[in-house]
Short mmCIF file of C-alpha atoms in Angstrom, two decimals:
data_model
loop_
_atom_site.label_atom_id
_atom_site.label_comp_id
_atom_site.label_asym_id
_atom_site.label_seq_id
_atom_site.Cartn_x
_atom_site.Cartn_y
_atom_site.Cartn_z
CA MET A 1 73.84 80.45 -0.39
CA LYS A 2 75.56 77.21 0.24
CA LEU A 3 77.21 77.71 3.64
CA LEU A 4 80.53 75.89 5.54
CA THR A 5 82.20 76.39 8.33
CA CYS A 6 85.95 76.57 8.16
CA PRO A 7 87.08 75.99 12.17
CA LEU A 8 89.58 78.89 11.69
CA ASN A 9 87.28 81.89 10.66
CA GLY A 10 83.32 80.07 11.04
CA LYS A 11 80.69 79.66 8.38
CA ARG A 12 81.77 81.54 5.38
CA ASN A 13 79.86 81.39 2.11
CA ILE A 14 81.17 78.42 -0.20
CA SER A 15 82.24 80.75 -2.84
CA GLU A 16 85.24 81.28 -0.37
CA PHE A 17 86.45 77.41 -0.11
CA THR A 18 88.01 74.90 -2.42
CA TYR A 19 88.08 71.73 -2.68
CA GLY A 20 91.64 69.82 -1.80
CA GLY A 21 90.26 65.77 -2.38
CA GLU A 22 90.16 62.95 -0.77
CA TYR A 23 92.48 62.38 2.89
CA HIS A 24 93.72 58.98 3.50
CA ALA A 25 96.05 58.57 5.65
CA MET A 26 99.76 59.25 4.50
CA PRO A 27 101.56 55.72 3.30
CA ASP A 28 105.22 55.64 5.11
CA HIS A 29 107.19 57.49 1.93
CA ARG A 30 110.55 55.46 3.18
CA THR A 31 108.57 51.71 2.59
CA SER A 32 106.13 52.21 0.28
CA SER A 33 106.19 50.96 -3.20
CA ALA A 34 106.00 53.52 -6.25
CA ARG A 35 102.80 51.46 -6.81
CA ASP A 36 101.70 52.70 -3.37
CA TRP A 37 102.75 55.90 -3.65
CA ALA A 38 100.97 56.85 -6.62
CA GLU A 39 97.71 55.28 -5.37
CA HIS A 40 97.65 57.44 -2.75
CA VAL A 41 98.70 60.43 -4.69
CA PHE A 42 96.56 59.88 -7.21
CA PHE A 43 93.87 57.57 -6.78
CA HIS A 44 90.69 58.26 -5.44
CA ASP A 45 87.88 55.74 -3.65
CA ASN A 46 85.03 58.26 -4.96
CA ALA A 47 82.99 56.56 -2.49
CA ALA A 48 79.02 56.84 -2.09
CA GLY A 49 78.14 57.70 1.46
CA VAL A 50 79.79 59.34 4.63
CA VAL A 51 84.00 61.06 3.64
CA THR A 52 86.90 62.73 4.87
CA GLU A 53 87.73 65.53 2.41
CA TRP A 54 90.67 68.12 2.45
CA TRP A 55 88.76 71.57 1.95
CA CYS A 56 90.67 75.00 1.86
CA HIS A 57 89.74 78.34 3.56
CA THR A 58 91.14 80.18 0.28
CA ALA A 59 91.00 83.96 2.10
CA SER A 60 93.28 82.99 5.10
CA SER A 61 94.86 79.91 3.20
CA PHE A 62 93.29 77.35 6.71
CA TRP A 63 93.57 74.19 5.27
CA PHE A 64 91.10 71.70 7.11
CA LEU A 65 89.12 68.52 7.04
CA ALA A 66 85.11 67.87 6.18
CA GLU A 67 83.67 64.62 6.81
CA ARG A 68 80.17 65.04 4.52
CA ASN A 69 77.82 62.63 3.17
CA THR A 70 78.62 62.41 -1.19
CA ILE A 71 74.93 61.20 -1.25
CA THR A 72 73.17 63.72 0.64
CA ASP A 73 75.77 66.36 0.43
CA ASP A 74 75.31 67.12 4.35
CA VAL A 75 78.44 67.97 6.06
CA ILE A 76 78.77 66.06 9.25
CA ARG A 77 81.75 68.18 10.82
CA THR A 78 84.76 70.13 9.74
CA PHE A 79 88.14 69.95 12.09
CA LYS A 80 91.52 71.28 12.09
CA ALA A 81 94.35 68.97 10.45
CA ASP A 82 95.79 69.31 13.74
CA GLU A 83 93.41 66.25 15.04
CA ILE A 84 95.53 63.96 12.79
CA TYR A 85 98.94 65.34 12.06
CA GLN A 86 100.40 66.34 15.45
CA GLN A 87 103.81 65.79 14.17
CA ARG A 88 106.03 67.42 11.12
CA VAL A 89 106.59 64.87 8.74
CA GLU A 90 110.24 64.66 7.74
CA PHE A 91 110.74 63.69 4.11
CA THR A 92 113.78 61.93 3.63
CA ALA A 93 114.67 60.46 0.62
CA PRO A 94 114.94 56.70 0.82
CA GLU A 95 118.70 55.73 -0.32
CA THR A 96 117.76 53.20 -2.92
CA GLU A 97 114.97 53.42 -5.15
CA VAL A 98 112.19 51.36 -3.58
CA MET B 1 104.40 123.28 1.30
CA ALA B 2 106.72 121.16 -1.45
CA THR B 3 105.16 118.01 -1.72
CA LEU B 4 107.68 114.81 -2.62
CA ASP B 5 108.05 113.02 -5.76
CA PRO B 6 106.54 109.25 -4.72
CA THR B 7 108.99 108.04 -7.72
CA SER B 8 111.85 109.25 -6.25
CA VAL B 9 111.96 106.62 -3.08
CA LYS B 10 112.18 102.71 -3.57
CA ARG B 11 109.37 101.26 -1.73
CA ARG B 12 105.55 103.41 -3.69
CA SER B 13 102.31 102.03 -3.49
CA PRO B 14 101.05 100.26 -6.71
CA LEU B 15 98.13 103.15 -6.10
CA LYS B 16 100.61 106.33 -6.20
CA GLN B 17 99.46 106.69 -9.98
CA ARG B 18 95.76 107.34 -9.09
CA HIS B 19 96.99 109.67 -6.48
CA ILE B 20 98.95 111.67 -8.25
CA THR B 21 95.69 111.87 -10.86
CA ASN B 22 93.77 112.82 -7.62
CA HIS B 23 96.01 115.99 -6.94
CA ALA B 24 98.01 114.08 -3.97
CA LEU B 25 100.50 115.79 -2.22
CA PHE B 26 102.85 113.28 -0.57
CA LYS B 27 104.64 113.58 2.34
CA GLU B 28 107.35 111.03 4.80
CA PHE B 29 105.97 109.67 8.20
CA GLY B 30 108.91 108.14 10.16
CA GLY B 31 110.45 107.65 6.46
CA ASN B 32 107.58 106.47 4.34
CA LEU B 33 106.46 108.36 1.63
CA LEU B 34 102.41 108.58 2.21
CA VAL B 35 99.55 111.20 0.53
CA GLY B 36 99.59 113.77 3.29
CA HIS B 37 96.60 115.46 2.11
CA TYR B 38 94.52 115.57 -1.32
CA GLY B 39 94.10 118.92 -3.02
CA ASN B 40 95.12 122.38 -1.02
CA ASN B 41 96.34 122.62 2.10
CA GLU B 42 92.56 123.62 3.61
CA SER B 43 91.01 120.26 2.78
CA ILE B 44 93.18 119.12 5.40
CA GLN B 45 89.97 119.90 7.93
CA GLU B 46 87.76 118.89 5.48
CA GLU B 47 89.18 115.48 5.22
CA HIS B 48 89.22 115.30 8.80
CA SER B 49 85.68 115.98 8.92
CA GLN B 50 84.84 113.12 6.12
CA ALA B 51 87.00 110.63 7.86
CA GLN B 52 84.53 110.43 10.69
CA ILE B 53 81.85 109.31 8.30
CA LEU B 54 83.32 107.56 5.48
CA ALA B 55 86.79 107.91 3.68
CA ILE B 56 89.70 105.55 2.36
CA CYS B 57 93.24 106.08 3.17
CA ASP B 58 95.97 103.83 1.04
CA LEU B 59 98.79 102.82 3.77
CA SER B 60 100.77 100.75 1.69
CA THR B 61 103.83 102.02 2.04
CA LEU B 62 103.92 101.53 6.19
CA PRO B 63 105.74 98.72 7.42
CA ARG B 64 104.47 95.84 8.00
CA LEU B 65 105.65 91.91 8.79
CA GLY B 66 104.31 88.34 9.71
CA PHE B 67 105.66 85.31 10.85
CA LYS B 68 104.42 81.68 10.34
CA GLY B 69 104.70 77.97 12.14
CA PRO B 70 104.04 76.23 15.11
CA GLY B 71 107.00 78.22 16.49
CA ALA B 72 106.09 81.70 16.04
CA PRO B 73 103.89 83.18 18.75
CA SER B 74 106.35 81.90 21.35
CA TRP B 75 109.25 83.87 19.71
CA LEU B 76 107.56 86.38 19.10
CA GLU B 77 106.32 86.82 22.72
CA THR B 78 110.47 86.41 23.71
CA GLN B 79 110.52 89.63 21.58
CA LYS B 80 108.61 90.71 24.12
CA LEU B 81 104.69 91.85 22.27
CA LYS B 82 101.71 91.08 23.40
CA ILE B 83 100.10 88.11 21.25
CA PRO B 84 96.29 87.78 21.45
CA THR B 85 95.56 84.24 22.82
CA LEU B 86 92.26 83.40 20.27
CA PRO B 87 93.02 83.85 16.29
CA ASN B 88 91.20 85.88 14.70
CA THR B 89 92.14 89.23 17.49
CA ALA B 90 94.40 92.25 16.91
CA GLU B 91 96.06 93.55 20.23
CA CYS B 92 97.87 97.30 20.25
CA GLN B 93 101.05 97.17 21.45
CA HIS B 94 102.73 99.86 23.59
CA ALA B 95 104.98 101.31 20.85
CA GLY B 96 101.35 101.72 19.11
CA SER B 97 102.06 98.41 16.27
CA LEU B 98 99.36 96.04 15.78
CA VAL B 99 99.12 92.74 16.09
CA ALA B 100 97.33 90.10 14.51
CA LYS B 101 97.21 86.93 15.51
CA LEU B 102 95.69 85.26 12.17
CA SER B 103 95.54 81.46 13.04
CA ASP B 104 97.52 79.35 15.76
CA GLN B 105 100.86 78.97 13.43
CA GLU B 106 100.38 82.80 11.91
CA VAL B 107 101.01 86.56 13.32
CA LEU B 108 100.86 89.58 11.46
CA ILE B 109 102.23 93.00 13.11
CA LEU B 110 101.52 96.55 11.38
CA SER B 111 103.38 99.30 12.02
CA ASP B 112 101.58 102.29 14.49
CA ILE B 113 99.55 104.95 12.74
CA PHE B 114 102.35 107.78 13.73
CA ALA B 115 104.64 105.39 11.90
CA LEU B 116 107.04 105.92 14.72
CA SER B 117 106.99 102.48 16.20
CA ASN B 118 110.11 100.37 15.29
CA ASP B 119 108.45 96.62 15.81
CA VAL B 120 108.80 95.75 12.29
CA ALA B 121 112.54 96.99 11.24
CA THR B 122 113.63 95.37 14.80
CA LEU B 123 112.00 92.53 14.13
CA SER B 124 113.03 91.78 10.92
CA ASP B 125 116.93 92.26 11.87
CA LYS B 126 115.82 89.81 14.78
CA ALA B 127 114.61 87.45 12.96
CA GLU B 128 117.15 87.35 10.62
CA ILE B 129 119.98 86.58 13.38
CA ASP B 130 117.65 84.13 15.37
CA HIS B 131 116.29 81.84 12.94
CA HIS B 132 119.85 81.62 10.94
CA ASN B 133 119.98 78.36 13.00
CA TYR B 134 116.52 78.36 14.38
CA ASP B 135 114.79 74.79 14.58
CA LYS B 136 111.49 75.51 16.04
CA GLN B 137 110.05 76.61 12.87
CA THR B 138 109.16 79.83 13.01
CA TYR B 139 109.23 81.41 9.05
CA ILE B 140 109.46 85.73 8.63
CA LEU B 141 106.36 86.53 5.58
CA PRO B 142 107.54 90.23 3.98
CA ARG B 143 104.25 91.35 4.18
CA GLY B 144 105.16 94.82 2.95
CA ASP B 145 105.38 92.93 -0.63
CA SER B 146 102.88 90.75 -0.83
CA HIS B 147 99.76 92.52 0.51
CA CYS B 148 98.91 96.44 0.43
CA TRP B 149 96.87 98.20 3.35
CA LEU B 150 93.90 100.26 3.37
CA ALA B 151 92.01 102.01 5.77
CA VAL B 152 88.32 102.62 5.97
CA THR B 153 86.98 104.79 8.06
CA GLY B 154 83.58 106.35 9.69
CA THR B 155 80.59 105.98 10.90
CA LYS B 156 79.55 104.76 7.11
CA ALA B 157 81.77 102.05 6.94
CA SER B 158 80.01 98.89 7.86
CA GLU B 159 76.87 99.91 6.08
CA MET B 160 79.50 99.90 2.85
CA PHE B 161 81.24 97.18 3.64
CA SER B 162 77.60 95.03 3.71
CA LYS B 163 77.47 96.03 -0.41
CA ILE B 164 80.78 93.99 -1.01
CA CYS B 165 81.37 91.37 1.69
CA GLY B 166 79.48 88.69 3.23
CA VAL B 167 80.52 88.89 6.72
CA ASP B 168 78.64 90.97 9.26
CA LEU B 169 81.19 94.25 9.78
CA ARG B 170 78.59 96.49 12.12
CA THR B 171 80.26 98.05 14.85
CA HIS B 172 78.17 96.02 17.60
CA LYS B 173 78.88 92.64 15.90
CA PHE B 174 82.14 92.88 14.86
CA ALA B 175 83.60 93.94 18.22
CA ARG B 176 87.68 96.43 18.48
CA GLY B 177 90.60 94.41 17.88
CA GLU B 178 88.17 91.21 15.65
CA ILE B 179 89.35 90.34 12.41
CA ALA B 180 87.77 88.57 9.70
CA GLN B 181 89.51 86.69 6.75
CA THR B 182 87.46 87.12 3.97
CA SER B 183 86.21 87.65 0.47
CA ILE B 184 85.69 91.41 -0.08
CA ALA B 185 84.38 92.71 -3.60
CA LYS B 186 85.70 88.62 -4.64
CA THR B 187 89.11 89.46 -3.46
CA ASN B 188 90.14 87.67 -0.72
CA ALA B 189 91.19 90.00 2.25
CA VAL B 190 91.94 90.24 6.18
CA VAL B 191 89.82 93.10 7.39
CA ILE B 192 90.93 94.10 10.90
CA ARG B 193 88.56 96.48 13.59
CA ASN B 194 90.65 98.82 14.62
CA ASP B 195 89.22 101.95 15.50
CA LEU B 196 90.93 105.39 15.50
CA GLY B 197 90.23 108.04 18.15
CA GLY B 198 86.57 107.74 18.33
CA THR B 199 85.74 106.45 14.73
CA PRO B 200 85.25 103.05 13.82
CA GLY B 201 88.19 102.15 11.35
CA PHE B 202 89.04 98.86 9.28
CA TYR B 203 92.59 97.96 8.17
CA ILE B 204 92.29 95.95 4.81
CA LEU B 205 95.09 93.49 4.21
CA SER B 206 94.73 92.27 0.15
CA ASP B 207 96.98 90.40 -2.54
CA ILE B 208 98.80 93.83 -3.42
CA SER B 209 98.61 93.35 -7.90
CA GLY B 210 95.04 93.58 -7.05
CA VAL B 211 94.80 96.51 -5.16
CA GLU B 212 94.32 98.97 -8.09
CA PHE B 213 91.13 96.47 -8.84
CA LEU B 214 90.30 96.57 -4.86
CA TRP B 215 90.70 101.11 -4.41
CA ASP B 216 88.09 100.95 -7.23
CA CYS B 217 85.38 98.81 -6.34
CA LEU B 218 85.79 100.41 -2.72
CA LEU B 219 85.57 103.57 -4.20
CA ASP B 220 82.20 102.63 -6.35
CA ALA B 221 80.71 101.12 -3.08
CA MET B 222 81.20 104.51 -0.91
CA HIS B 223 80.32 106.33 -3.51
CA GLU B 224 76.78 106.59 -2.84
CA TYR B 225 77.47 107.63 1.36
CA GLY B 226 79.83 110.35 -0.32
CA GLY B 227 83.24 108.57 0.75
CA TYR B 228 86.39 109.32 -1.03
CA PRO B 229 90.03 109.36 -0.86
CA ILE B 230 91.30 111.13 2.31
CA GLY B 231 95.41 111.80 3.45
CA PHE B 232 97.36 109.97 6.27
CA SER B 233 97.13 113.55 8.02
CA ALA B 234 93.54 112.88 7.90
CA LEU B 235 93.60 109.98 10.04
CA GLN B 236 96.04 111.12 12.54
CA ARG B 237 94.17 113.90 13.50
CA LEU B 238 91.34 111.29 14.25
CA ILE B 239 93.79 109.96 16.68
CA LYS B 240 94.65 113.20 18.34
CA SER B 241 91.71 114.77 18.25
CA SER B 242 90.28 112.25 20.50
#
């Protein structure tokens, strides 16, 4: 059985988790171009090596981050998203289309 | 005793048809309609004895409420509730209700077993007023509509859970007030250890749309230990007799 450690709930069967894609720092939505925003939302590096990924513990709907080696499938560590996000991101529409 | 019609009230359990088929007698507890007991009046004593071994009770019509957001725990503290320090722990309140901290930003409040506490109704009204222009990011979650609420009691409960749940719920590993947010019979659920008197007790909160499936799975798992559904009166007796 494959196990993953949720930072909130502890070690659980992998079947309790959902993969949420690669983590990338979000560009400033007010200044980034439509192309940059599309890159951020839709495109992935698919890197071989240690990557940071979003995971969700579905039983508690708790989203967190994991550092995982995509070659060996070893999970180096998992951590709460508030290590990165400490402030609410306010989304305000740009006055004109960028 | 004349039984009340479970279809005559607004808040009904999705399990009501199963209760009716099982010869349930419905009774009002603090304005909420629940199964008082099954069969005739003599069965209450029998159900009380069974509750100490292995039994299940549907509490889905009792009040419950949740709050989520960075400001939720501190707002609830201003409402004179004791919020547990650690996530995944629950604490009994002075009025009898149970406050479960599901994460640093999420709290669930369950009515007391005698349905006498007004905590849930009071908080719901207060939240409407306080959060109208509230900028502290506290959001109300009406858990009464989204989650069913079942109670599994008895000394055999942990053993039964080991068949359908990956988390070790043995009483020496899973202490009173501990919470496990996990999967039971492949269904996402919140399990809260809340003993009733001296009898081990577990509350299960799960998606209300799947409660019939979960109920049947639990009954199936309980079958080999002789467990069966009991009414709310037997649960109350567990506390009164302790």
